[in-house]
CSV table of C-alpha atoms in Angstrom, one decimal:
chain,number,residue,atom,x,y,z
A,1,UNK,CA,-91.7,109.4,-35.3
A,2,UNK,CA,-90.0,110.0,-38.6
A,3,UNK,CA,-90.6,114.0,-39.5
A,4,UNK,CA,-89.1,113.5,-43.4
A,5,UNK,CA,-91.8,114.3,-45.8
A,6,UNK,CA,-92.7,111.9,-47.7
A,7,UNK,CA,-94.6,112.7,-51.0
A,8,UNK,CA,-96.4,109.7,-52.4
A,9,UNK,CA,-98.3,109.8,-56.3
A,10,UNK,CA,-101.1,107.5,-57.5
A,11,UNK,CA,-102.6,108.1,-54.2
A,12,UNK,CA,-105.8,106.9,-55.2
A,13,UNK,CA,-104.7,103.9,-56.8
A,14,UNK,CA,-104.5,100.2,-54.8
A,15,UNK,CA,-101.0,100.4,-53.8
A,16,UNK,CA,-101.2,104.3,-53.3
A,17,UNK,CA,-103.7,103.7,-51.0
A,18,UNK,CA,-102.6,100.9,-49.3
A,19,UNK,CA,-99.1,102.7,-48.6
A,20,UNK,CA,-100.6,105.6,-46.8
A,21,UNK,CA,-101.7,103.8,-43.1
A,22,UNK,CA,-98.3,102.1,-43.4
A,23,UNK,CA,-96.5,106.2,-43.8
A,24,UNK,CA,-99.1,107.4,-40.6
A,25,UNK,CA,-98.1,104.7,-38.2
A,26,UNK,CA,-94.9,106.1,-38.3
A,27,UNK,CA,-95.0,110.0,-39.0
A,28,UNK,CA,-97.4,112.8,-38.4
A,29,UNK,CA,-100.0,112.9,-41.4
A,30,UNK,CA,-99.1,116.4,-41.8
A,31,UNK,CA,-95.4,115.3,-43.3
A,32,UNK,CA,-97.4,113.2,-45.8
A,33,UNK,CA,-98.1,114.3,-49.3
A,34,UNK,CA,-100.7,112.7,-51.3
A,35,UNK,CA,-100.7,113.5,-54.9
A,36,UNK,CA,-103.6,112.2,-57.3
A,37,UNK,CA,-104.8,113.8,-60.6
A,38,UNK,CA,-108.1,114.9,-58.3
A,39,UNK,CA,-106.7,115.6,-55.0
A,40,UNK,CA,-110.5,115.2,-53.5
A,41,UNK,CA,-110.9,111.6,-54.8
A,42,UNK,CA,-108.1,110.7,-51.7
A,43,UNK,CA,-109.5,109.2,-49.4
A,44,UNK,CA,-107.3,110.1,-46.5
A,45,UNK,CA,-108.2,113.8,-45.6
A,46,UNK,CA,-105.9,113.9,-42.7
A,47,UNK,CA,-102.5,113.7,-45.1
A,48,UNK,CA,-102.2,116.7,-47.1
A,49,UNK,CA,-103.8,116.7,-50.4
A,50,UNK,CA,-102.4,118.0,-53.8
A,51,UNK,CA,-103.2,117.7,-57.4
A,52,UNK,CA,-100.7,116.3,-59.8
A,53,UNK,CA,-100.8,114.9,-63.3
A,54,UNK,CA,-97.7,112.9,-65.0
A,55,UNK,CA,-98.9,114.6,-68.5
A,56,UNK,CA,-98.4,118.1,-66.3
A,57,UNK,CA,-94.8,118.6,-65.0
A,58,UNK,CA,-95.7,121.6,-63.8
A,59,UNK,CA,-98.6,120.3,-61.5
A,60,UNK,CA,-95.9,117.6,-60.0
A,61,UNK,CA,-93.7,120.2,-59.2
A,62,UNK,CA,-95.8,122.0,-57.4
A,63,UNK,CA,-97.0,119.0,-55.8
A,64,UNK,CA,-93.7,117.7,-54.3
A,65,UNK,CA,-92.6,121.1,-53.4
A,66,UNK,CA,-91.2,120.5,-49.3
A,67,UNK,CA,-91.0,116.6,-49.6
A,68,UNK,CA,-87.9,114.8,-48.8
A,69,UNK,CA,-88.8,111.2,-50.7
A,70,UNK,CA,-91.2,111.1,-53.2
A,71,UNK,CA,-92.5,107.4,-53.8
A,72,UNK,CA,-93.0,106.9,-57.3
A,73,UNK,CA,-96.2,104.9,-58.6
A,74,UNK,CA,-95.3,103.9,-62.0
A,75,UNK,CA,-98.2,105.2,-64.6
A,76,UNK,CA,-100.7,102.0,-65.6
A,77,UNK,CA,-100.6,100.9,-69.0
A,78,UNK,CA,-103.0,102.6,-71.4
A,79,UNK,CA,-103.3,102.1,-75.2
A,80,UNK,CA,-101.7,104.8,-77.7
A,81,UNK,CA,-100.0,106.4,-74.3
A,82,UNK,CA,-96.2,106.5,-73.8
A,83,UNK,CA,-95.5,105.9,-70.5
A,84,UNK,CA,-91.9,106.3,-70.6
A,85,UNK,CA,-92.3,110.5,-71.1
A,86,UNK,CA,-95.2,110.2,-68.6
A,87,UNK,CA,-93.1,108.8,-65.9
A,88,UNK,CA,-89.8,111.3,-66.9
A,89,UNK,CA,-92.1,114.0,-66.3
A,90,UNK,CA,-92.2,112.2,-62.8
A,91,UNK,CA,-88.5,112.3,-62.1
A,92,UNK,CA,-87.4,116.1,-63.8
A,93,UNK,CA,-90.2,117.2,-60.8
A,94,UNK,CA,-89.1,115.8,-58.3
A,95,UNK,CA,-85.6,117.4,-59.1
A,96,UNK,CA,-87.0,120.5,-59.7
A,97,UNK,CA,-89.0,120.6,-56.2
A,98,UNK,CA,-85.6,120.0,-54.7
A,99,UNK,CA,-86.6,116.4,-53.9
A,100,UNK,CA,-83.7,113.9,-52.0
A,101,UNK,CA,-84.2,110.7,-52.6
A,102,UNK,CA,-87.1,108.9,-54.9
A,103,UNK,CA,-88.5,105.5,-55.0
A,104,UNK,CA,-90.2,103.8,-58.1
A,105,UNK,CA,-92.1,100.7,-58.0
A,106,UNK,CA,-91.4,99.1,-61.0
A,107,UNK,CA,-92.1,95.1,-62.2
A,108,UNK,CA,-89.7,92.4,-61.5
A,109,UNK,CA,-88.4,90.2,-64.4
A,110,UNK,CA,-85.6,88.3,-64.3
A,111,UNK,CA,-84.9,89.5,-68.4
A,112,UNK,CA,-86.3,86.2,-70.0
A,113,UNK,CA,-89.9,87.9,-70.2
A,114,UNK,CA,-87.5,89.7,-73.1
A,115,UNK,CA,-89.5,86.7,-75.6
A,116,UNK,CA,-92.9,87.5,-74.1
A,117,UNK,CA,-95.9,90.1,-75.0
A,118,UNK,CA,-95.2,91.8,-71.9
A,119,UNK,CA,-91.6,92.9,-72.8
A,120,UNK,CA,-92.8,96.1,-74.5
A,121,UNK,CA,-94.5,97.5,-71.2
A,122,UNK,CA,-91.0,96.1,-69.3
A,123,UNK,CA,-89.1,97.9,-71.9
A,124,UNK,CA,-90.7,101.4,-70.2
A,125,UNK,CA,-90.1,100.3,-67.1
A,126,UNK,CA,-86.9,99.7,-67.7
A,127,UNK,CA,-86.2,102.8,-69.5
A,128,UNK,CA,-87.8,105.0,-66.0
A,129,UNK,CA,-85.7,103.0,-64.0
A,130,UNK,CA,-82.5,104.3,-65.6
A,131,UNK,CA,-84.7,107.4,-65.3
A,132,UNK,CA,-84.3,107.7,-61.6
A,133,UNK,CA,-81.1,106.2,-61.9
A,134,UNK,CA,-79.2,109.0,-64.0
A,135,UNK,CA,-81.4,112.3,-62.0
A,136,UNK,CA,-78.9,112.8,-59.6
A,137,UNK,CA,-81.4,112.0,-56.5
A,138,UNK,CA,-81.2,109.5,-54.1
A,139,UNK,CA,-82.7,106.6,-55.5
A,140,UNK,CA,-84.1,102.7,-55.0
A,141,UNK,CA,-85.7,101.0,-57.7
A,142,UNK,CA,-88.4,99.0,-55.8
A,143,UNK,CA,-89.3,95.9,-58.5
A,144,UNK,CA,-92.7,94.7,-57.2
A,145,UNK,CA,-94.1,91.5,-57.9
A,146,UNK,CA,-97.3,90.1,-59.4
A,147,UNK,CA,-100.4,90.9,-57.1
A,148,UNK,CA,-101.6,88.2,-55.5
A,149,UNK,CA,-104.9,90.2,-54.9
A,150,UNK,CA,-105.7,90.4,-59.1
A,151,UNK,CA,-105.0,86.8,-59.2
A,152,UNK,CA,-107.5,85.4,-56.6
A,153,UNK,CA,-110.1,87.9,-57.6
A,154,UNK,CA,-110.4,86.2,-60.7
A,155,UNK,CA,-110.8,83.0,-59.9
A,156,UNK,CA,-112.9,84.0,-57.3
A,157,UNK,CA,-115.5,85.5,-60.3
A,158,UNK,CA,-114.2,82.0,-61.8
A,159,UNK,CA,-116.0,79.7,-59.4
A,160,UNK,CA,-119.5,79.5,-60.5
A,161,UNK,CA,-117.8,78.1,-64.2
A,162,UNK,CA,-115.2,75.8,-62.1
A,163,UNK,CA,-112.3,76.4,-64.1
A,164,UNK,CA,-109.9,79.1,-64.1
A,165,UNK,CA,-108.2,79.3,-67.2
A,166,UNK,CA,-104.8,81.3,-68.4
A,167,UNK,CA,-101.6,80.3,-70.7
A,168,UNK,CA,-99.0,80.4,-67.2
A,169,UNK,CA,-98.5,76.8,-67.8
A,170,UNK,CA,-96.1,75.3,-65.2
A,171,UNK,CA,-94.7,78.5,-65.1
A,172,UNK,CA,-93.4,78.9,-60.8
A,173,UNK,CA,-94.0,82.7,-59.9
A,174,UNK,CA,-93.4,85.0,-56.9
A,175,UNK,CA,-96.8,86.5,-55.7
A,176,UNK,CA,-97.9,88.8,-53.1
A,177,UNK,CA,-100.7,91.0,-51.8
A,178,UNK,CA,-100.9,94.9,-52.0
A,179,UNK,CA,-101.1,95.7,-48.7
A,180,UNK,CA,-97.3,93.8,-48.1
A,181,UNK,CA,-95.9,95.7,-51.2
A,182,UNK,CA,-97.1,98.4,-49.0
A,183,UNK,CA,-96.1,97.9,-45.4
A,184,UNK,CA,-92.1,97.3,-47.6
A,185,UNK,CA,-92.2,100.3,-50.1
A,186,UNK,CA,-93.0,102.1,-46.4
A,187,UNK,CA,-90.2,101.3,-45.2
A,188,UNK,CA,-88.4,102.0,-47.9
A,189,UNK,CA,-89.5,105.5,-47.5
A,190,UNK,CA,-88.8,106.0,-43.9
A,191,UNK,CA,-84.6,104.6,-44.2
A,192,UNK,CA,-81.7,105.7,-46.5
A,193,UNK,CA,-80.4,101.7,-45.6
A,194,UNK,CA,-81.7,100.6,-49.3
A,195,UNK,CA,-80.5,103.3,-51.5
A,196,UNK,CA,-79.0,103.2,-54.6
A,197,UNK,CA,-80.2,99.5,-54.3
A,198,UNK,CA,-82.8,97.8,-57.4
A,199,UNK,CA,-84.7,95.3,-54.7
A,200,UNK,CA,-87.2,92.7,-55.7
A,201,UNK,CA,-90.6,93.1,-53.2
A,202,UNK,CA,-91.7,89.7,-53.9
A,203,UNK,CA,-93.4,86.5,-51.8
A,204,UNK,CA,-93.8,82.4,-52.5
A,205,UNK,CA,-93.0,81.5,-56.1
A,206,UNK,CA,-96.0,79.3,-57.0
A,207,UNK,CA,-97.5,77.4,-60.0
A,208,UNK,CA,-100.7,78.6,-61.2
A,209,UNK,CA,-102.0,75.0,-60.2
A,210,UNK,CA,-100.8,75.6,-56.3
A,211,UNK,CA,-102.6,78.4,-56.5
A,212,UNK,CA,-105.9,77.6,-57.2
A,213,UNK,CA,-104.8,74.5,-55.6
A,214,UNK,CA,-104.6,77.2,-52.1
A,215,UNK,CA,-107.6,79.0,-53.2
A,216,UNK,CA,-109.8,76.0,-53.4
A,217,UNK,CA,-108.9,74.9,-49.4
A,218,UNK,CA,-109.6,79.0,-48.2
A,219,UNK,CA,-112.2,80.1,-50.0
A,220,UNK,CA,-113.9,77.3,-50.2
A,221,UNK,CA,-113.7,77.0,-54.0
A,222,UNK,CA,-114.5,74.3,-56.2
A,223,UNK,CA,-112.4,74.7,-59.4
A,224,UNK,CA,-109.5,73.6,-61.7
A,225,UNK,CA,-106.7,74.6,-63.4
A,226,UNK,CA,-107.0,74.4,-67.3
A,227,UNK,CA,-103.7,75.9,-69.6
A,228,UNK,CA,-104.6,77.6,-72.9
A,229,UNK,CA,-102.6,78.3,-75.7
A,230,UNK,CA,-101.6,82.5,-75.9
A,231,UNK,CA,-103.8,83.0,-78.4
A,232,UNK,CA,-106.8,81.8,-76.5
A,233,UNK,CA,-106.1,83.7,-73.9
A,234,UNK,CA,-106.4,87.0,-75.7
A,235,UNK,CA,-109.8,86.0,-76.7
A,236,UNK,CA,-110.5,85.1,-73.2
A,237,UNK,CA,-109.0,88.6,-71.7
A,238,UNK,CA,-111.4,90.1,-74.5
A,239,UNK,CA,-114.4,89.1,-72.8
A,240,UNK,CA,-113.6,90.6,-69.8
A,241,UNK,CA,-115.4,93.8,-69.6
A,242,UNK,CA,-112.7,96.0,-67.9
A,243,UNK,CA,-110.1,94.6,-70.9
A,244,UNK,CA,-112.0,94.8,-73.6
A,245,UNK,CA,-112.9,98.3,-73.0
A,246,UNK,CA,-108.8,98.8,-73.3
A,247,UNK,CA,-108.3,97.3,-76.0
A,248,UNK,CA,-106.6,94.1,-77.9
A,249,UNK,CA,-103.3,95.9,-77.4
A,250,UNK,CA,-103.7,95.6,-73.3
A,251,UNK,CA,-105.1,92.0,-73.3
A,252,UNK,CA,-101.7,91.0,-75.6
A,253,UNK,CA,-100.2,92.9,-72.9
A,254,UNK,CA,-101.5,90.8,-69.9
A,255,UNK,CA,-101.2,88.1,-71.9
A,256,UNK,CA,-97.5,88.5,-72.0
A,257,UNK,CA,-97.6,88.2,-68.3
A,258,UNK,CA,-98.8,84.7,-68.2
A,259,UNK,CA,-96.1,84.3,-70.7
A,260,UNK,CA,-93.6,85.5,-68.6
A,261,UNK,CA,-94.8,83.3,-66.0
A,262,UNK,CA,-94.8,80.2,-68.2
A,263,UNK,CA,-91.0,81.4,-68.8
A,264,UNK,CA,-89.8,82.1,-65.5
A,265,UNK,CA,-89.1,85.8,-65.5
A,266,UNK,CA,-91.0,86.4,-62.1
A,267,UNK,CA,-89.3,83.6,-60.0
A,268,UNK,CA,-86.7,85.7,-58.9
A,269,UNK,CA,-84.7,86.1,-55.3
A,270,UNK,CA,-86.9,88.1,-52.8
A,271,UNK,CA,-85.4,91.1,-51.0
A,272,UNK,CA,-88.3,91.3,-48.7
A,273,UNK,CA,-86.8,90.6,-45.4
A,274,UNK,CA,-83.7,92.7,-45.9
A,275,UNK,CA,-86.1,95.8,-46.2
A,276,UNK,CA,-88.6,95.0,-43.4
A,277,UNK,CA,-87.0,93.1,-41.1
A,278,UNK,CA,-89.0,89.6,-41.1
A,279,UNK,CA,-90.3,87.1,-44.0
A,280,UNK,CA,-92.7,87.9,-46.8
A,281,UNK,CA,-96.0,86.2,-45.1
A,282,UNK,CA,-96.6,82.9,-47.4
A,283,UNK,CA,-99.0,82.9,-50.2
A,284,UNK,CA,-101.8,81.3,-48.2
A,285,UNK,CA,-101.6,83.5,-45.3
A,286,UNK,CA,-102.1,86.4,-47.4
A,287,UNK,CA,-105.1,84.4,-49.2
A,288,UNK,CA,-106.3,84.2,-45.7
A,289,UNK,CA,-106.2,87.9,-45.1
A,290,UNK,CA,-108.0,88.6,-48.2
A,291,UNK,CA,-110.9,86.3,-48.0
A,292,UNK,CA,-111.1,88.2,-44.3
A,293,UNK,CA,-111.4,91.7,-45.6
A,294,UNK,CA,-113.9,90.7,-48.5
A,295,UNK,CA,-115.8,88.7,-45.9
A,296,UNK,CA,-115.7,92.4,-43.7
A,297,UNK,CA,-116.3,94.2,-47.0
């Protein structure tokens, strides 16, 4: 078993969470770091446990002091926040904690979401990536595609009304679920073979139509595929509870993602297999998956 510590922030976010069983299958928990702004909101109580706030160098200091690799959750998207100081806070502890080598999962984009709503959040990814880049630490930029998990959820809350709606057009995008960004930004973690490397963690590229297309045959759904114009979707991202309460600025935001898709910028080539030694599992194996553990749930 690997006996590098690895350090790991967002620990109580999805991917956060969904890295740590992929970490203790092949290290001792105690050589795990799990850093969340509330260290007793992790689930995991066998890893070790430590508070750490992006808006508190300090705190993330302290928090990666011993690791080896510190896997870098980039910070989510929240109206009248900069991320980009946020996330620099991020890198300057790591180096002052004497961290090796660090790993940030950023967003693919293959540049032409550069004409979309989304390219102001890309813009701060971007800007962390060179981040990492220029600290002097080992480094891979891990670019993650869109999750596949988001994406079925809704239409899943969409079947009652029999139409999912969104302004991706025609758009082909990659797609996969959290738990295989996971098991690769794992791996990752436990090899030095990817350094210095910007990868693309990405799946199928699909049409929004395939994919509701998929969802209908696995889940049993019922529902079609309608494209709206940009605007429309805002007003539709609006009356969704969890968006509104964030604000016009965040549903432009995620609006711009549809855009992006409509454009292209997410069908990009997949470095999946190079980092974890077999193929991405197709889109409808990983819908599979997920209708199992919801059934479980």
């Amino acid at each position: 078993m690997t006996q590098r510590t690895i350090a790991l922030t967002g620990a109580t976010g999805r991917l956060g969470q969904a890295i740590l069983p992929y970490l203790k299958a092949e290290m001792d928990p105690q050589h795990i770091i799990a850093i969340a702004r509330d260290p007793n909101a992790i689930s995991d109580k066998e890893v070790t446990c430590r508070a750490g706030d992006y808006a508190d160098a300090d705190s993330l200091t302290t928090a990666c002091e011993g690791a080896d690799t510190l896997i870098f959750i980039s910070a989510p998207v929240v109206v009248g926040v900069d991320r980009v100081p946020l996330q620099r806070n991020v890198v300057n502890a790591a180096k002052a904690a004497g961290v090796r080598k660090i790993i940030y999962t950023s967003v693919a984009g293959s540049g032409a979401e550069k004409d979309t709503w989304f390219w102001d959040t890309q813009k701060d990814n971007r800007a962390t990536e060179e981040d990492v880049k220029a600290s002097g630490l080992a480094w891979i930029i891990a670019r993650n595609a869109l999750y596949l998990d988001l994406d079925v959820k809704t239409m899943k809350e969409k079947a009652a009304s029999g139409v999912y709606q969104n302004n991706g057009g025609e758009g082909l995008a990659g797609y996969i679920s959290i738990d295989e960004i996971a098991f690769a930004t794992a791996k990752l973690a436990l090899s030095d073979e990817h350094n210095s490397k910007t990868v693309n963690i990405i799946g199928d590229v699909h049409t929004q139509q395939e994919l509701v297309d998929m969802a209908n045959d696995i889940f049993g759904f019922n529902i079609r595929y309608e494209s709206m114009s940009d605007d429309d979707n805002v007003a539709r991202m609006m009356q969704l509870p969890h968006v509104a309460k964030r604000g016009e600025q965040v549903a432009r935001m995620l609006t711009g993602c549809f855009q992006a898709i409509r454009a292209g910028a997410y069908n990009v080539p997949s470095d999946f297999e190079a980092i974890t030694g077999r193929p991405c599992k197709p889109v409808k194996e990983m819908m599979i998956e997920l209708r199992d553990a919801w059934t479980d749930a």
